[in-house]
PDB file of C-alpha atoms in Angstrom:
ATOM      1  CA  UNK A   1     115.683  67.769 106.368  1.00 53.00           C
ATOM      2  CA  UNK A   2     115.677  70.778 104.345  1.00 63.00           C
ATOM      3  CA  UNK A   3     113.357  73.977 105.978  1.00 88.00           C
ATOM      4  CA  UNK A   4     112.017  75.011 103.101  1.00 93.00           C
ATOM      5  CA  UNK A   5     111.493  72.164 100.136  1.00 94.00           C
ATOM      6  CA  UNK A   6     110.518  72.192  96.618  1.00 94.00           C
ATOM      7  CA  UNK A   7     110.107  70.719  93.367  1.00 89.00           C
ATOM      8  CA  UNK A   8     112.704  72.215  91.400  1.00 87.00           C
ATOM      9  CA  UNK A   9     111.394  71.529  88.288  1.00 88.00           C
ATOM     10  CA  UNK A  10     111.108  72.303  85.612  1.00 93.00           C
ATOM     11  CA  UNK A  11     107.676  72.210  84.748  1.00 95.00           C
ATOM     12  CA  UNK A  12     106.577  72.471  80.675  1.00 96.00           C
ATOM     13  CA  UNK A  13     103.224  72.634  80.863  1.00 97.00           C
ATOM     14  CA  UNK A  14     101.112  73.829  77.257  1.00 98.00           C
ATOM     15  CA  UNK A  15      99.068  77.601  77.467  1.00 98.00           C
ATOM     16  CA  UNK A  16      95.745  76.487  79.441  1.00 98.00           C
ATOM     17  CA  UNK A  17      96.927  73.918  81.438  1.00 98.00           C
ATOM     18  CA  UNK A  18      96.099  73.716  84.977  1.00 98.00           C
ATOM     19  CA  UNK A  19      99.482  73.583  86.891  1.00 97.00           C
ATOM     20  CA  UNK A  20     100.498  72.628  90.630  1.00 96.00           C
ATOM     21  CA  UNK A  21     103.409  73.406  92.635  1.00 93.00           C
ATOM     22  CA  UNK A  22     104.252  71.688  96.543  1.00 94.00           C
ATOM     23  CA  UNK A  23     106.340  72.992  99.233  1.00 96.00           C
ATOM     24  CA  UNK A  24     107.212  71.295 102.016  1.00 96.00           C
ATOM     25  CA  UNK A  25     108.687  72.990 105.840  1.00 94.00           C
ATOM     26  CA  UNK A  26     110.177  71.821 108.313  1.00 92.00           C
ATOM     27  CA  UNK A  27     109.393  74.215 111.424  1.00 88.00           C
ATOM     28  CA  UNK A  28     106.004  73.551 112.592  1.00 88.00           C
ATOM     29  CA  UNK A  29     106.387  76.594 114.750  1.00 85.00           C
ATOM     30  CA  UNK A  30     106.379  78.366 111.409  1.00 86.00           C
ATOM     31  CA  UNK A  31     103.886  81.427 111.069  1.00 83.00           C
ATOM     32  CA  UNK A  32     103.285  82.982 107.747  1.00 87.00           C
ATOM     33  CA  UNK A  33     103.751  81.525 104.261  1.00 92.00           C
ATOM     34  CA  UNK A  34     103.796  83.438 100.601  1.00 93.00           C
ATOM     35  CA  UNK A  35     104.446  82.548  97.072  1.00 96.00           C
ATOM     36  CA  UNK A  36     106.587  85.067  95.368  1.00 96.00           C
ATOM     37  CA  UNK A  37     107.318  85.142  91.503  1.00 97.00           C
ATOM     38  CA  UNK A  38     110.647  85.869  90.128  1.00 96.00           C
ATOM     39  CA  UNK A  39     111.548  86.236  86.193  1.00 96.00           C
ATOM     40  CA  UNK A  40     115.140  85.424  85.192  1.00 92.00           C
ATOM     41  CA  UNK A  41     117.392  87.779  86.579  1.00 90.00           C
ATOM     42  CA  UNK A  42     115.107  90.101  88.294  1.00 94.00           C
ATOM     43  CA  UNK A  43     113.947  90.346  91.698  1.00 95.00           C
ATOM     44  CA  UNK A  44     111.409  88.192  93.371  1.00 96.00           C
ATOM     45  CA  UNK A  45     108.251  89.810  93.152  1.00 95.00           C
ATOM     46  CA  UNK A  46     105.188  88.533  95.896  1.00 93.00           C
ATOM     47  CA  UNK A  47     102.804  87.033  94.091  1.00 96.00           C
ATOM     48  CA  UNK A  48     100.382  85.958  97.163  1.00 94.00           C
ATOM     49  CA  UNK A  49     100.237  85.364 101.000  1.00 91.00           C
ATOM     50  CA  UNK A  50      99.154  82.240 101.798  1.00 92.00           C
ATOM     51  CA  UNK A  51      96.206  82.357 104.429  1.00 86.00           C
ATOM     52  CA  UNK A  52      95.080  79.074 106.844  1.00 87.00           C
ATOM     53  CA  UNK A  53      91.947  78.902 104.720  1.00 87.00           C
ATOM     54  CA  UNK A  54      93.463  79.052 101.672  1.00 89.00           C
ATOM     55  CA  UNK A  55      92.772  82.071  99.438  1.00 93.00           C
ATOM     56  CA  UNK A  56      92.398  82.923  95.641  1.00 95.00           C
ATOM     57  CA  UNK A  57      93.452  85.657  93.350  1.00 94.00           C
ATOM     58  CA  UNK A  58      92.260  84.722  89.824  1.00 96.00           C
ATOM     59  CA  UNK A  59      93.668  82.064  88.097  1.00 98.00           C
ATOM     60  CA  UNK A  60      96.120  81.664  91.411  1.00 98.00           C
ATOM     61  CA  UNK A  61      94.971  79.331  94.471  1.00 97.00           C
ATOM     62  CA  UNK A  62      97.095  78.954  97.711  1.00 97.00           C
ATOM     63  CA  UNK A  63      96.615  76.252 100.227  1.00 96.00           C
ATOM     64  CA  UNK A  64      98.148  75.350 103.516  1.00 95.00           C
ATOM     65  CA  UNK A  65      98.050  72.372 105.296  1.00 95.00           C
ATOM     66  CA  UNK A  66      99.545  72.564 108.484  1.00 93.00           C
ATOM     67  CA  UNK A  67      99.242  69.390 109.577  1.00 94.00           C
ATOM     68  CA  UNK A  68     101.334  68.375 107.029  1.00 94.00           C
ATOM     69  CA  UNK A  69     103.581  71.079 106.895  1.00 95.00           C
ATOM     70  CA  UNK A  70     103.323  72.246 103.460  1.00 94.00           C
ATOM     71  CA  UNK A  71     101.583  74.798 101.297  1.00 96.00           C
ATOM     72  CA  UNK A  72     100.509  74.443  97.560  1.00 96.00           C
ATOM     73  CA  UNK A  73     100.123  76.473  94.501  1.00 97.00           C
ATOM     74  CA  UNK A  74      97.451  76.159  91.585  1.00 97.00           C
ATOM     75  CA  UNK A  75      97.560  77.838  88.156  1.00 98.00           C
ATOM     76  CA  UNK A  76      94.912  77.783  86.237  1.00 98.00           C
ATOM     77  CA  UNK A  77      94.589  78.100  82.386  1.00 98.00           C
ATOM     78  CA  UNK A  78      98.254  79.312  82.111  1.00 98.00           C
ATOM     79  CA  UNK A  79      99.586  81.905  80.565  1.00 98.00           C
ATOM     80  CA  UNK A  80     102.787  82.049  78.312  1.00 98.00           C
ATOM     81  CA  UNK A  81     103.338  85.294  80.846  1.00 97.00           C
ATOM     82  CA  UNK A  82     103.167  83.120  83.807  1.00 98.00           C
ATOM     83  CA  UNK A  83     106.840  81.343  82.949  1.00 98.00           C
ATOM     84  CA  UNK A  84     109.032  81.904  86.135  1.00 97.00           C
ATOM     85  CA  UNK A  85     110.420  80.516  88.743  1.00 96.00           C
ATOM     86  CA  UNK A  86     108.147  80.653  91.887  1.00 97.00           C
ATOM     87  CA  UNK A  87     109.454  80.912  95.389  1.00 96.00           C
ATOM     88  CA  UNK A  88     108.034  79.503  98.335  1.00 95.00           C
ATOM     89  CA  UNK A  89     108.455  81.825 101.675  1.00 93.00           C
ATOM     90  CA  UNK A  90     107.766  80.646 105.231  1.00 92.00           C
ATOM     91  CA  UNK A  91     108.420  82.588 108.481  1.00 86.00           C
ATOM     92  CA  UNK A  92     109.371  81.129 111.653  1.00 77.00           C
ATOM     93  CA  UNK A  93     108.480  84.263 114.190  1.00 68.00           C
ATOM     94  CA  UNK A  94     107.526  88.225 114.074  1.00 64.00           C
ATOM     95  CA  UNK A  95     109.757  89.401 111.910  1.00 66.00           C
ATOM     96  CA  UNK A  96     110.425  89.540 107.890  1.00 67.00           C
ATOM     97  CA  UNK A  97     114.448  88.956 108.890  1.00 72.00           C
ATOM     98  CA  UNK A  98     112.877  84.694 110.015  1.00 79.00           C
ATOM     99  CA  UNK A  99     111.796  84.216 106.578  1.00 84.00           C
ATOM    100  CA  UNK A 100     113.436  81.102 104.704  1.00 89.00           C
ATOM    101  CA  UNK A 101     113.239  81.128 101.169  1.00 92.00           C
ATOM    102  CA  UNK A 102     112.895  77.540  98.936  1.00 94.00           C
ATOM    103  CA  UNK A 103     115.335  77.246  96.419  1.00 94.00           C
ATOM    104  CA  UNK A 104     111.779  78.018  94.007  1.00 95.00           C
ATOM    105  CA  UNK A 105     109.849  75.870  91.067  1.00 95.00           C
ATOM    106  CA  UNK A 106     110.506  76.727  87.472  1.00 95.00           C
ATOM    107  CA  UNK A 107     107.686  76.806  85.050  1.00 97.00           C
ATOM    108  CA  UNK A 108     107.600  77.297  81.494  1.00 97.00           C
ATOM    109  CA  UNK A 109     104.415  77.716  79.807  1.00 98.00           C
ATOM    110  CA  UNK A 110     104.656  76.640  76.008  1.00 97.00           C
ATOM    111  CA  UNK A 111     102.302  77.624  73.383  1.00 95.00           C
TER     112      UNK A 111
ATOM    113  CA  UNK B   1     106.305 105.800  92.703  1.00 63.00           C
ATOM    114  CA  UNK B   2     108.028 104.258  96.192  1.00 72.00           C
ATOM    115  CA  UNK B   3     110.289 101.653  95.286  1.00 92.00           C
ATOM    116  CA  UNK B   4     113.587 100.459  96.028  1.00 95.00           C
ATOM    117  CA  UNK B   5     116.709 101.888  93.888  1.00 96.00           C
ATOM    118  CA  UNK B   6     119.540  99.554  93.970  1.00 97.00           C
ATOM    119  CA  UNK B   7     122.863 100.989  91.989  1.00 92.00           C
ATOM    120  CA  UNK B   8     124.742  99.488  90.146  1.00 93.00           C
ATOM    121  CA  UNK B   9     123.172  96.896  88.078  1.00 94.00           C
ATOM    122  CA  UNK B  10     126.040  95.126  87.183  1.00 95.00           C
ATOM    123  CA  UNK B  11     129.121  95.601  88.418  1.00 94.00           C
ATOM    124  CA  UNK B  12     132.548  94.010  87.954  1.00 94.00           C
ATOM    125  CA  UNK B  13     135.329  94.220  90.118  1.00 91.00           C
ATOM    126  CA  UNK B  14     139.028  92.573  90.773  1.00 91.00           C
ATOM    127  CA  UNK B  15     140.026  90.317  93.594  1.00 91.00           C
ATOM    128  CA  UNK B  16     141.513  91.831  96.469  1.00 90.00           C
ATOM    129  CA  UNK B  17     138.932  95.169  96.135  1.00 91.00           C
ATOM    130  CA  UNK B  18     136.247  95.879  98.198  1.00 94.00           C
ATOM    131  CA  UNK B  19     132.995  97.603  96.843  1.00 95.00           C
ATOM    132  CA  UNK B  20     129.705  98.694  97.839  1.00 96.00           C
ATOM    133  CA  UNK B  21     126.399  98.239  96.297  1.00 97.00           C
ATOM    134  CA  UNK B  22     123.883 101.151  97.430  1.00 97.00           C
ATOM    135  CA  UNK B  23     120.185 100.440  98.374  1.00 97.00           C
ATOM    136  CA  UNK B  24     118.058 103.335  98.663  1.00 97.00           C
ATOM    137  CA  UNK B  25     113.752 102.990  99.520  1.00 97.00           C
ATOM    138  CA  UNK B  26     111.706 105.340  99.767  1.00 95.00           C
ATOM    139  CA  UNK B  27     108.425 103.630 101.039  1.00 93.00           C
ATOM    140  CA  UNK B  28     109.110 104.758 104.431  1.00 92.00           C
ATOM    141  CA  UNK B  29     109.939 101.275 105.988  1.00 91.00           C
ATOM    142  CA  UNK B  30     111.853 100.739 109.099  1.00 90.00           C
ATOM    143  CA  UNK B  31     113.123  97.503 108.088  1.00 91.00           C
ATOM    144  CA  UNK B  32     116.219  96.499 105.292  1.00 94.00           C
ATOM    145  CA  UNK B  33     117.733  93.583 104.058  1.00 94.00           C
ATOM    146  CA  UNK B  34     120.498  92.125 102.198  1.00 97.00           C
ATOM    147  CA  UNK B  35     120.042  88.988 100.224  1.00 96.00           C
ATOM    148  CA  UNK B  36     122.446  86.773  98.276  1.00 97.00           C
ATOM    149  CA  UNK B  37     121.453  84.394  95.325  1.00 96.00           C
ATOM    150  CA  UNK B  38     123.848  82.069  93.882  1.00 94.00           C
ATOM    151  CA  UNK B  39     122.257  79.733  90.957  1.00 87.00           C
ATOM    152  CA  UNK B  40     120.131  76.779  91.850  1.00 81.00           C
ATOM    153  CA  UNK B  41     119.727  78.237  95.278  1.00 85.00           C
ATOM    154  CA  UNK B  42     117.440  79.851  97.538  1.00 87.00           C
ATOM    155  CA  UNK B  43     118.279  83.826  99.368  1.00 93.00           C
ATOM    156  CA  UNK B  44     120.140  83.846 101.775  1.00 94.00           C
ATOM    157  CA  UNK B  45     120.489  86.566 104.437  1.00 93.00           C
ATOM    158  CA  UNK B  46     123.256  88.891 104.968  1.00 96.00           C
ATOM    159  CA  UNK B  47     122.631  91.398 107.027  1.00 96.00           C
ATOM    160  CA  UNK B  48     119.110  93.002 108.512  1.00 93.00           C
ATOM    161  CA  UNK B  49     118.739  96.156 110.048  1.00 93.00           C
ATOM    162  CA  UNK B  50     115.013  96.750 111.597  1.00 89.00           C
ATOM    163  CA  UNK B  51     115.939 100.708 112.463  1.00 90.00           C
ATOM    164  CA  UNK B  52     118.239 103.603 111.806  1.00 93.00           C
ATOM    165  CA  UNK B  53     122.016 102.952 113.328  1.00 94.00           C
ATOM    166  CA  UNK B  54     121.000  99.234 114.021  1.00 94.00           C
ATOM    167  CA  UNK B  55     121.841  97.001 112.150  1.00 95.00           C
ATOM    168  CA  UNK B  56     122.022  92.509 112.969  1.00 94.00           C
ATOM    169  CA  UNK B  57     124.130  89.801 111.129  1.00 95.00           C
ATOM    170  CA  UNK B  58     122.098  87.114 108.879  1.00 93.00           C
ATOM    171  CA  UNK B  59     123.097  83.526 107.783  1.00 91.00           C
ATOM    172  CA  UNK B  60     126.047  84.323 105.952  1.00 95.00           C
ATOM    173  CA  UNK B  61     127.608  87.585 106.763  1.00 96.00           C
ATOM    174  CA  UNK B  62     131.211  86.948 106.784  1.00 96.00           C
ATOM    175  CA  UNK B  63     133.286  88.977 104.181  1.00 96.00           C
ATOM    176  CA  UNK B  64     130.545  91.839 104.420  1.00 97.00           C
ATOM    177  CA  UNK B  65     129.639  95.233 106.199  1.00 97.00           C
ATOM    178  CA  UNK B  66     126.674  97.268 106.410  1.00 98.00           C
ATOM    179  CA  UNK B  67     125.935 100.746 107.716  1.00 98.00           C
ATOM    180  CA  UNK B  68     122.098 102.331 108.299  1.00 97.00           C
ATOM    181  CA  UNK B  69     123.220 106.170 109.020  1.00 97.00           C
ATOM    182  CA  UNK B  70     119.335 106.913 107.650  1.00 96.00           C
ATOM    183  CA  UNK B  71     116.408 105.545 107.048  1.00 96.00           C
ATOM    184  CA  UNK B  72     116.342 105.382 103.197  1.00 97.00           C
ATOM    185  CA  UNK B  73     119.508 103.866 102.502  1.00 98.00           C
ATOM    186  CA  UNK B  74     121.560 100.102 103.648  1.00 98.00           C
ATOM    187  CA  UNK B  75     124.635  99.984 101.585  1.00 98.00           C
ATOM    188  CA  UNK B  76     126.885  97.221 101.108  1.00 98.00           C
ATOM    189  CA  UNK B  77     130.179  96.751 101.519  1.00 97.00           C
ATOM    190  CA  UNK B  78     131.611  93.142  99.715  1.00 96.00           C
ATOM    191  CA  UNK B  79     135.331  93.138 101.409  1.00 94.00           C
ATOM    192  CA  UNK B  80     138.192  91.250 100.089  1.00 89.00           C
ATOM    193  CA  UNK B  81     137.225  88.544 102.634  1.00 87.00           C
ATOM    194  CA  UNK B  82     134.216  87.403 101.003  1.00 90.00           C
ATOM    195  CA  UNK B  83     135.277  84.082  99.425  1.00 89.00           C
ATOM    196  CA  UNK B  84     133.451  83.781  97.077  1.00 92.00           C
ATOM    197  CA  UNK B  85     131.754  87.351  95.926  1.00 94.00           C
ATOM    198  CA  UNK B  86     130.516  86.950  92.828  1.00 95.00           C
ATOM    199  CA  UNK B  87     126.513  86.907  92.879  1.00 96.00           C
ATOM    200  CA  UNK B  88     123.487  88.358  92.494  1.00 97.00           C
ATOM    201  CA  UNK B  89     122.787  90.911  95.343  1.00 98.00           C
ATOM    202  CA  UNK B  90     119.213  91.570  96.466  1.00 97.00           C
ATOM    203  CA  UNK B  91     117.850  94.429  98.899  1.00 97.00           C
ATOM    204  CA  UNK B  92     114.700  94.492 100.227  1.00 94.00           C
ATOM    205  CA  UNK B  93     112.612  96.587 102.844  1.00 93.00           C
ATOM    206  CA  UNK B  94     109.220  95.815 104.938  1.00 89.00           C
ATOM    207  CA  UNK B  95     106.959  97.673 106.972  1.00 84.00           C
ATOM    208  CA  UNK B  96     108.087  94.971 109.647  1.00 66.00           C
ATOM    209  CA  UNK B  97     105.862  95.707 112.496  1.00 59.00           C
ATOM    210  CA  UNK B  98     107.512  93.701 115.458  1.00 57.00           C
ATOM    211  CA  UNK B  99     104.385  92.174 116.014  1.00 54.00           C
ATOM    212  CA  UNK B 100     103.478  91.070 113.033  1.00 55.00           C
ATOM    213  CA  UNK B 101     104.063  87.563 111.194  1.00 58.00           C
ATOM    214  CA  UNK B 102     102.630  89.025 108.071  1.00 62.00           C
ATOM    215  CA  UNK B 103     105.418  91.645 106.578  1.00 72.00           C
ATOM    216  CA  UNK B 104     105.948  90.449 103.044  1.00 81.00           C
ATOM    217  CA  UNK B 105     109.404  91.900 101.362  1.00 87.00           C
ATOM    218  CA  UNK B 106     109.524  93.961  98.682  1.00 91.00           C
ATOM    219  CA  UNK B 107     112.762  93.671  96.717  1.00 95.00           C
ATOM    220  CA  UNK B 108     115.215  96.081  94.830  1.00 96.00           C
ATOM    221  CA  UNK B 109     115.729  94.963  91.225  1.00 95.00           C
ATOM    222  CA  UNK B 110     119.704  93.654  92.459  1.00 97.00           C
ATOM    223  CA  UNK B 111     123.185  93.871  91.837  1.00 97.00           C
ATOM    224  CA  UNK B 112     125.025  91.363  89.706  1.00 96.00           C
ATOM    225  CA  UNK B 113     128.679  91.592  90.822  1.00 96.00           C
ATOM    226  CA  UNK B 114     131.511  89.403  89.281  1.00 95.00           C
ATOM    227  CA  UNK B 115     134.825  89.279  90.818  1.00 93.00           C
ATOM    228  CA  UNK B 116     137.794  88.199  88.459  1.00 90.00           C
TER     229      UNK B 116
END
């Protein structure tokens, strides 16, 4: 099994749509988790930590469910700007060399 | 602004050279990385370096050298061992407190290097 697992996609989802993305780890001694946006050829940019009682930052939600091992993503009414490829991040001890990066989700928001 | 400066963009270089792609930060951080992305796949690690003339191998660091004479800057070197060279090269630096789980990365904005 894979560490780090996701849905490559893509996703086409319309402008205001209400979009979801999975990720699935392996490690359950795994620490700290983080969705990080990256737009074709740049850099990956961090978009949001992802906290045990899940946490919000406008239109983004992040979940974790450890007993499951994965974490989730939830876009609300999307944005033509929000079309990228989003990377799930998990870290396995103190430490920012442990992180393991998924191979990320692409959306593409469509008017 | 702090950022992180990575030079050049693109570069494109022959087989048999080596070549090194600078990464310079300026946000004070004690930690550097190097990154590789090939298409369809996730970063992987090169080389880390968590202080000044220290510096550890990642996941994949065959074919490459690093040097951390200073803080601000983790060059590069892609030697004529690398088997496969050409991809898109990512630095990044954190704060990386030892004791903390919660150090998120911020990245340069990467080197595209094609070997021919």
């Amino acid at each position: 099994r894979k560490e780090v697992e996701q849905d490559p996609g893509p996703f086409n989802v319309p402008e205001g749509a209400t979009v979801a993305f999975n990720c699935t780890y392996s490690n359950s001694a795994s620490q700290s988790f983080f969705w990080y946006r990256q737009d074709c050829r740049k850099e990956p940019k961090l978009l949001m930590s992802v906290y045990s009682s899940g946490n919000e930052d406008g239109r983004f939600t992040a979940q974790l469910n450890r007993a499951s091992q994965y974490i989730s993503l939830l876009i609300r009414d999307s944005k033509l700007s929000d079309s990228a490829t989003y990377l799930c991040v998990v870290t396995t001890g103190a430490g920012s060399y442990q992180l393991t990066f998924g191979k990320g989700t692409k959306l593409s928001v469509i008017p | 602004d702090g950022g992180i400066t990575q030079s050049p963009k693109y570069l494109f270089r022959k087989e048999g050279q080596n070549v090194t792609l600078s990464c310079e930060q300026n946000l004070n951080h004690d930690a550097m990385y190097w990154y590789r992305q090939d298409p369809g796949q996730g970063l992987r690690l090169i080389y880390y370096s968590q202080i000044v003339n220290d510096f550890q191998k990642g996941d994949i660091a065959e074919g490459y050298s690093v040097s951390r004479e200073k803080k601000e800057s983790f060059p590069l070197t892609v030697t004529s061992a690398q088997k496969n060279p050409t991809a898109f090269y990512l630095c990044a630096s954190s704060i990386d407190d030892w004791s903390s789980y919660n150090s998120p990365l911020h990245f340069g904005n990467g080197t595209r290097l094609t070997v021919t």
